[in-house]
C-alpha cells in the first residue's frame, strides 16, 4: 500500500490526513474543486503542496473522479469531500444530498470501475444518530440511526451504500463514524472556532458581544489531528469495518463558552447574545460516543483532551491578534 488519494484534501481533515500520510511514506494525491479565489481555498495544504499531486474535480462529476483515479492509481481512497455544515444543509438540502450522498456513490462507482483492490474510507458522521441514544447515554456502532438534518440524512445514504457495495461487490469500504472534531484549521462558522475567534475579538476590543444559537446542545469534541490518524489505522486494518471514533466525553455549547472565555480572563455571560438566526429547524441535542471498538481493534487512543483542544485553538487564533 503506497498511494493514497483524498477527496476534500484542502479541508480541515484532508490537510491533517495528507500530512500524516506523507510522514508515513505514502505518495499522496487529492481532489480540489475549482474556486474563483484559488489562494484562500488551499491555504491549509499550501505548506505541503509541492509534495502532493492534486487534480481538479468535483464529487458530482463522476468523470473527474474516474480520470483522477485512472491517472493516480490509488491503493487507498479517503472520501472526505462534503458539504459539511449541518445548519447550512437546511438551506440547501438538494445540494447537500447531491454532494454527500450521490457524490459518495460516484466515488465508490469510480473506484469499483478503475481501482481494483483499493481500500476506501467513507467519512461517516455521528450526525447520522440524530436523536437516538443508548440507555447508558452513549452512541456506538449498534445504536439505531435517526438523523434529524438534511446533512445527517445524506450521510446515512452514503454510509448505507458503502455497506451495500461492500457486501454486493466485495469492495473494501470502511465507514469511520466520527464524532465532532475540531482544530486550529476548523472553519470559523463551526461553533468551536466561532467561540474562540469571537472571544478573542472581544478580548482585543474589536467586538463587545458574540451572537450564537442553541447553547444547550451537547457534543463530544475531539481533535482532527487525532481523528485523521484513526482514519489511516482503519484502512490499514485487514478487514473493512464500521467504527466509532470519539473521546467519550460530552460538553454543552455553554460549557465550551465558559471554558474559552475564562481561559481569556472573561465571563461568557457578559458577552453572549442569542440570535435566532443561528438556531436550526431541528436540533440534535446530545452526542457522546463510545469508541471501545476502535481502541480494542485498531489500538487507537486520542492524545488531545477537550481542555488541550481548546488551548490549541486559542493559541493558534490569538497569534494573529498580537
Ligand atoms: P471541511 O473542512 O468542510 O472540508 C470539506 C472538504 O470537501 C473541502 O476540501 C471542500 O472543498 C470539499 N468539497 C466540498 N464539496 C465538494 C465537492 N462537491 N466536490 C469536491 N470537493 C468538495 O470538512 P472536515 O471537517 O474536514 O470534514 C471532512 C469530512 O468528514 C466531511 O465529509 C465531513 O462531513 C465529515 N465529518 C466531519 C466531522 C467533523 O466534526 N469535522 C465529523 C464527522 C464527519 P472546498 O474547500 O473547496 O469547499
Ligand atoms: O459546530 P457545529 O456547527 O457542528 P455540528 O452541527 O455538530 O456538525 C459538525 O459535527 C458533525 C459530527 O457530529 C459533522 F458531521 C459535521 O460535518 C460538523 O463537522 O454545531 C455544534 C452545536 C450545534 O448544536 C449548534 O446548534 O453548536 C450549536 N451552535 C450554537 N450556536 C452553533 C452556534 N453552531 C454553529 N455552527 N454556529 C452557532 O452560532
Coordinates of C-alpha atoms and ligand atoms in Angstrom, one line a residue:
X1 CA 0.0 0.0 0.0
X2 CA 1.9 3.1 -1.2
X3 CA -0.5 5.6 -2.8
X4 CA -3.3 7.4 -1.0
X5 CA -5.9 9.7 -2.7
X6 CA -8.0 12.2 -0.7
X7 CA -11.2 13.9 -1.8
X8 CA -11.6 17.1 0.3
X9 CA -7.8 17.3 0.7
X10 CA -7.8 21.0 1.3
X11 CA -10.4 20.7 4.1
X12 CA -9.7 20.6 7.8
X13 CA -9.3 16.8 8.0
X14 CA -7.9 16.4 4.5
X15 CA -4.9 18.6 5.3
X16 CA -4.0 16.7 8.6
X17 CA -4.6 13.4 6.9
X18 CA -2.2 14.3 4.0
X19 CA 0.5 15.3 6.5
X20 CA 0.2 12.1 8.4
X21 CA 0.2 10.0 5.2
X22 CA 3.3 11.8 3.9
X23 CA 5.1 11.3 7.2
X24 CA 4.3 7.5 6.8
X25 CA 5.9 7.4 3.4
X26 CA 2.7 7.4 1.3
X27 CA 2.5 9.1 -2.1
X28 CA -0.5 11.4 -1.7
X29 CA -2.9 12.7 -4.3
X30 CA -6.2 14.6 -3.9
X31 CA -9.2 16.3 -5.5
X32 CA -9.6 20.1 -5.4
X33 CA -12.7 21.9 -6.6
X34 CA -12.4 24.9 -8.9
X35 CA -12.8 28.1 -7.0
X36 CA -12.8 31.8 -8.1
X37 CA -10.4 32.6 -5.2
X38 CA -7.8 29.9 -5.5
X39 CA -5.3 31.4 -3.0
X40 CA -7.6 31.0 0.1
X41 CA -9.0 27.7 -1.0
X42 CA -5.8 25.7 -0.5
X43 CA -4.3 27.6 2.5
X44 CA -4.4 24.5 4.7
X45 CA -2.2 22.5 2.3
X46 CA 0.0 25.3 0.9
X47 CA 3.0 24.2 3.1
X48 CA 2.9 20.6 1.6
X49 CA 1.5 21.4 -1.8
X50 CA 4.8 20.6 -3.6
X51 CA 4.7 17.1 -2.2
X52 CA 1.1 16.4 -3.4
X53 CA -0.4 15.5 -6.7
X54 CA -3.7 17.4 -7.0
X55 CA -6.4 17.1 -9.6
X56 CA -9.3 19.5 -10.3
X57 CA -12.6 17.7 -10.0
X58 CA -15.9 17.6 -8.2
X59 CA -17.8 14.8 -6.4
X60 CA -20.9 15.4 -8.6
X61 CA -18.8 14.9 -11.7
X62 CA -18.1 11.2 -11.8
X63 CA -15.9 11.5 -14.9
X64 CA -13.5 13.8 -13.0
X65 CA -13.2 11.2 -10.3
X66 CA -12.6 8.3 -12.8
X67 CA -10.0 10.3 -14.6
X68 CA -8.1 11.2 -11.4
X69 CA -8.2 7.6 -10.2
X70 CA -7.1 6.2 -13.6
X71 CA -4.2 8.6 -13.6
X72 CA -3.1 8.4 -9.9
X73 CA -3.9 4.6 -9.4
X74 CA -4.5 4.8 -5.6
X75 CA -4.3 1.9 -3.2
X76 CA -6.2 3.9 -0.5
X77 CA -9.0 6.3 -1.2
X78 CA -10.3 8.6 1.6
X79 CA -13.7 10.2 0.7
X80 CA -13.7 13.3 2.9
X81 CA -15.3 15.8 0.5
X82 CA -18.7 17.0 1.6
X83 CA -21.0 20.0 2.2
X84 CA -20.1 19.5 5.9
X85 CA -22.2 22.3 7.6
X86 CA -25.3 21.0 9.3
X87 CA -27.3 24.2 9.6
X88 CA -26.5 25.2 6.0
X89 CA -27.8 21.8 4.9
X90 CA -31.3 23.1 5.9
X91 CA -30.8 26.0 3.4
X92 CA -29.5 23.7 0.6
X93 CA -30.8 20.2 1.2
X94 CA -30.7 19.3 -2.5
X95 CA -27.1 20.3 -3.0
X96 CA -26.1 18.6 0.3
X97 CA -27.7 15.4 -1.0
X98 CA -26.0 15.7 -4.4
X99 CA -22.5 16.1 -2.9
X100 CA -22.7 14.0 0.2
X101 CA -24.9 11.1 -0.9
X102 CA -24.7 10.9 -4.8
X103 CA -21.1 12.2 -4.6
X104 CA -20.2 9.3 -2.3
X105 CA -21.9 6.9 -4.7
X106 CA -19.9 8.4 -7.5
X107 CA -16.6 7.8 -5.6
X108 CA -17.5 4.2 -4.9
X109 CA -18.6 3.6 -8.5
X110 CA -15.5 5.2 -10.0
X111 CA -13.3 3.2 -7.6
X112 CA -15.1 -0.1 -8.4
X113 CA -14.5 0.5 -12.2
X114 CA -11.0 1.9 -12.1
X115 CA -9.2 0.9 -8.9
X116 CA -9.4 -2.9 -8.4
X117 CA -8.4 -3.9 -4.8
X118 CA -8.3 -0.3 -3.5
X119 CA -9.4 0.3 0.1
X120 CA -11.9 3.1 0.6
X121 CA -12.7 5.2 3.7
X122 CA -16.1 6.9 3.9
X123 CA -16.3 10.0 6.2
X124 CA -19.4 9.0 8.1
X125 CA -20.7 11.1 10.9
X126 CA -22.2 10.9 14.4
X127 CA -24.9 13.3 13.0
X128 CA -26.4 10.1 11.5
X129 CA -27.5 9.0 15.0
X130 CA -29.8 12.1 15.3
X131 CA -32.0 11.8 18.4
X132 CA -31.1 8.1 19.1
X133 CA -29.1 7.5 22.3
X134 CA -28.5 4.1 24.1
X135 CA -29.9 3.9 27.6
X136 CA -26.3 4.4 29.1
X137 CA -26.2 7.8 27.2
X138 CA -23.7 6.8 24.5
X139 CA -23.9 6.2 20.8
X140 CA -22.0 3.3 19.4
X141 CA -21.8 1.1 16.2
X142 CA -25.1 -0.7 17.1
X143 CA -27.1 2.4 18.1
X144 CA -30.1 2.9 15.7
X145 CA -29.7 5.9 13.3
X146 CA -32.5 8.5 13.2
X147 CA -30.9 11.6 11.6
X148 CA -32.5 15.0 12.2
X149 CA -30.9 17.1 9.5
X150 CA -30.6 17.0 5.7
X151 CA -26.8 16.6 6.3
X152 CA -27.4 13.6 8.6
X153 CA -29.8 12.0 6.1
X154 CA -27.3 12.5 3.2
X155 CA -24.5 10.9 5.3
X156 CA -26.8 8.0 6.2
X157 CA -27.3 7.3 2.5
X158 CA -23.5 7.3 1.9
X159 CA -23.0 5.0 4.9
X160 CA -25.6 2.6 3.7
X161 CA -24.5 2.5 0.1
X162 CA -20.9 1.9 1.3
X163 CA -22.1 -1.2 3.2
X164 CA -24.1 -2.3 0.2
X165 CA -21.1 -2.0 -2.2
X166 CA -19.0 -3.9 0.4
X167 CA -21.4 -6.9 0.5
X168 CA -22.7 -6.8 -3.1
X169 CA -19.3 -6.3 -4.9
X170 CA -16.8 -7.3 -2.3
X171 CA -15.3 -3.8 -2.1
X172 CA -13.1 -3.0 0.9
X173 CA -15.0 0.1 2.1
X174 CA -14.9 1.2 5.8
X175 CA -17.1 3.7 7.5
X176 CA -15.4 5.9 10.1
X177 CA -18.3 7.2 12.2
X178 CA -16.6 10.3 13.6
X179 CA -17.9 12.5 16.3
X180 CA -17.2 16.2 16.2
X181 CA -13.6 17.1 15.8
X182 CA -12.0 20.5 15.7
X183 CA -8.6 22.1 15.4
X184 CA -6.9 25.4 14.6
X185 CA -7.9 24.6 10.9
X186 CA -11.6 24.4 11.7
X187 CA -13.9 26.7 9.5
X188 CA -14.9 29.7 11.6
X189 CA -18.6 29.1 11.1
X190 CA -18.5 25.9 13.3
X191 CA -19.2 26.6 16.9
X192 CA -15.8 25.9 18.5
X193 CA -13.8 28.1 16.1
X194 CA -16.6 30.7 16.2
X195 CA -16.5 30.9 20.0
X196 CA -12.7 31.1 20.2
X197 CA -12.5 33.8 17.5
X198 CA -15.5 35.6 18.9
X199 CA -14.0 35.7 22.5
X200 CA -10.6 36.9 21.1
X201 CA -12.4 39.7 19.2
X202 CA -13.9 40.8 22.5
X203 CA -10.7 40.5 24.5
X204 CA -8.8 42.6 21.8
X205 CA -11.7 45.2 21.8
X206 CA -12.8 44.5 18.2
X207 CA -16.3 43.5 19.3
X208 CA -18.4 43.7 22.5
X209 CA -20.7 40.6 22.0
X210 CA -20.8 37.2 20.3
X211 CA -24.1 36.0 18.8
X212 CA -24.8 32.3 19.0
X213 CA -27.7 29.9 18.6
X214 CA -28.6 27.0 20.9
X215 CA -26.3 26.8 24.0
X216 CA -27.9 23.7 25.4
X217 CA -26.8 21.0 23.0
X218 CA -24.0 18.6 23.9
X219 CA -21.2 17.5 21.6
X220 CA -18.3 15.0 22.0
X221 CA -15.4 17.2 20.8
X222 CA -12.0 15.7 19.8
X223 CA -9.1 17.0 17.7
X224 CA -8.8 16.5 13.9
X225 CA -5.1 15.6 14.4
X226 CA -6.1 12.5 16.4
X227 CA -9.1 11.5 14.3
X228 CA -7.3 11.6 11.0
X229 CA -4.7 9.2 12.5
X230 CA -7.7 6.8 13.2
X231 CA -8.7 7.0 9.5
X232 CA -5.3 5.6 8.5
X233 CA -5.5 2.8 11.1
X234 CA -8.9 1.9 9.8
X235 CA -7.8 1.4 6.2
X236 CA -4.6 -0.3 7.3
X237 CA -6.7 -2.9 9.1
X238 CA -7.1 -6.1 7.1
X239 CA -11.0 -6.2 7.1
X240 CA -13.4 -3.4 6.2
X241 CA -15.2 -2.1 9.3
X242 CA -17.7 0.4 10.5
X243 CA -16.2 2.1 13.6
X244 CA -17.0 4.9 16.0
X245 CA -14.2 7.5 16.8
X246 CA -14.9 9.7 19.8
X247 CA -13.5 10.9 23.1
X248 CA -16.4 9.5 25.2
X249 CA -16.9 12.9 26.9
X250 CA -19.8 15.3 26.1
X251 CA -19.8 19.1 26.8
X252 CA -22.5 21.6 26.2
X253 CA -22.1 24.7 24.0
X254 CA -22.5 26.6 27.2
X255 CA -19.6 24.7 28.8
X256 CA -17.5 25.5 25.7
X257 CA -18.2 29.2 26.1
X258 CA -17.5 29.1 29.8
X259 CA -14.1 27.4 29.3
X260 CA -13.0 29.6 26.3
X261 CA -14.0 32.9 27.9
X262 CA -12.5 32.0 31.3
X263 CA -9.2 31.0 29.7
X264 CA -9.1 34.5 28.3
X265 CA -10.0 36.1 31.6
X266 CA -13.6 36.9 30.9
X267 CA -17.1 35.9 31.9
X268 CA -19.0 34.5 29.0
X269 CA -22.4 35.5 30.5
X270 CA -21.5 39.2 30.0
X271 CA -20.8 38.8 26.2
X272 CA -23.0 36.1 24.7
X273 CA -26.3 37.1 22.9
X274 CA -28.7 34.6 21.4
X275 CA -29.6 35.3 17.7
X276 CA -32.4 33.0 16.4
X277 CA -30.7 33.2 13.0
X278 CA -28.2 30.5 14.3
X279 CA -30.9 28.1 15.6
X280 CA -31.7 25.0 13.5
X281 CA -35.2 23.9 12.3
X282 CA -34.5 20.7 14.2
X283 CA -31.6 20.4 16.7
X284 CA -29.6 17.3 17.6
X285 CA -29.5 17.7 21.4
X286 CA -26.9 15.1 22.6
X287 CA -23.8 13.3 21.2
X288 CA -21.4 11.2 23.2
X289 CA -19.6 8.3 21.5
X290 CA -18.3 5.0 22.8
X291 CA -15.1 4.2 20.8
X292 CA -14.3 1.0 22.7
X293 CA -14.3 -1.0 19.4
X294 CA -11.7 1.4 17.9
X295 CA -9.5 1.1 21.0
X296 CA -9.7 -2.7 21.0
X297 CA -9.4 -3.4 17.3
X298 CA -7.3 -0.5 16.0
X299 CA -5.4 0.4 19.2
X300 CA -6.5 4.0 18.6
X301 CA -6.4 6.5 21.5
X302 CA -6.7 10.3 21.3
X303 CA -3.8 12.4 22.5
X304 CA -5.9 15.7 22.9
X305 CA -8.4 16.3 25.7
X306 CA -11.2 18.9 25.5
X307 CA -9.0 21.3 27.5
X308 CA -5.9 20.9 25.3
X309 CA -8.0 21.1 22.1
X310 CA -9.4 24.5 23.3
X311 CA -5.9 25.6 24.3
X312 CA -4.5 24.7 20.9
X313 CA -7.2 26.6 19.1
X314 CA -6.8 29.7 21.3
X315 CA -3.1 29.7 20.9
X316 CA -3.4 29.5 17.1
X317 CA -6.1 32.1 16.7
X318 CA -4.6 34.5 19.3
X319 CA -1.3 34.7 17.3
X320 CA -3.0 36.8 14.6
X321 CA -4.1 39.4 17.2
X322 CA -0.6 40.2 18.6
Ligands
LIG1 P1 -14.4 20.6 5.7 O1 -13.3 21.3 6.3 O2 -15.7 21.3 5.4 O3 -13.8 20.0 4.3 C1 -14.7 19.6 3.3 C2 -13.9 19.4 2.0 O4 -14.7 18.9 1.0 C3 -13.2 20.7 1.5 O5 -12.0 20.4 0.9 C4 -14.2 21.1 0.3 O6 -13.6 21.8 -0.7 C5 -14.5 19.7 -0.2 N1 -15.7 19.7 -1.0 C6 -16.9 20.2 -0.7 N2 -17.8 19.9 -1.7 C7 -17.1 19.3 -2.7 C8 -17.5 18.8 -4.0 N3 -18.7 18.9 -4.5 N4 -16.5 18.1 -4.7 C9 -15.3 18.0 -4.2 N5 -14.9 18.5 -3.0 C10 -15.8 19.1 -2.3 O7 -14.8 19.3 6.5 P2 -13.9 18.4 7.5 O8 -14.2 18.9 8.9 O9 -12.5 18.4 7.0 O10 -14.7 17.0 7.4 C11 -14.2 16.0 6.5 C12 -15.3 15.0 6.2 O11 -15.7 14.4 7.4 C13 -16.6 15.6 5.7 O12 -17.2 14.6 4.8 C14 -17.5 15.8 6.9 O13 -18.8 15.7 6.5 C15 -17.1 14.5 7.7 N6 -17.2 14.6 9.1 C16 -16.7 15.7 9.8 C17 -16.7 15.8 11.2 C18 -16.1 16.9 12.0 O14 -16.5 17.1 13.1 N7 -15.2 17.7 11.4 C19 -17.4 14.7 11.9 C20 -17.9 13.6 11.2 C21 -17.8 13.6 9.8 P3 -13.7 23.5 -0.6 O15 -12.8 23.9 0.5 O16 -13.3 23.9 -2.0 O17 -15.2 23.8 -0.3
LIG2 O1 -20.1 23.3 15.3 P1 -21.4 22.9 14.8 O2 -21.9 23.6 13.6 O3 -21.3 21.3 14.5 P2 -22.4 20.2 14.2 O4 -23.7 20.7 13.8 O5 -22.4 19.3 15.4 O6 -21.7 19.4 13.0 C1 -20.3 19.0 13.0 O7 -20.2 17.8 13.6 C2 -20.8 16.6 12.9 C3 -20.5 15.4 13.6 O8 -21.4 15.2 14.7 C4 -20.2 16.6 11.5 F1 -20.6 15.5 10.8 C5 -20.5 17.9 10.7 O9 -19.8 17.8 9.4 C6 -19.9 19.1 11.5 O10 -18.5 18.9 11.5 O11 -22.6 22.9 15.9 C7 -22.4 22.3 17.2 C8 -23.5 22.7 18.1 C9 -24.9 22.6 17.5 O12 -25.8 22.0 18.4 C10 -25.3 24.0 17.2 O13 -26.7 24.2 17.2 O14 -23.4 24.1 18.4 C11 -24.6 24.7 18.3 N1 -24.5 26.2 18.0 C12 -24.9 27.2 18.8 N2 -24.6 28.4 18.2 C13 -23.9 26.7 16.9 C14 -24.0 28.1 17.1 N3 -23.3 26.2 15.8 C15 -22.8 27.0 14.8 N4 -22.2 26.4 13.8 N5 -22.9 28.4 15.0 C16 -23.5 29.0 16.0 O15 -23.6 30.2 16.1

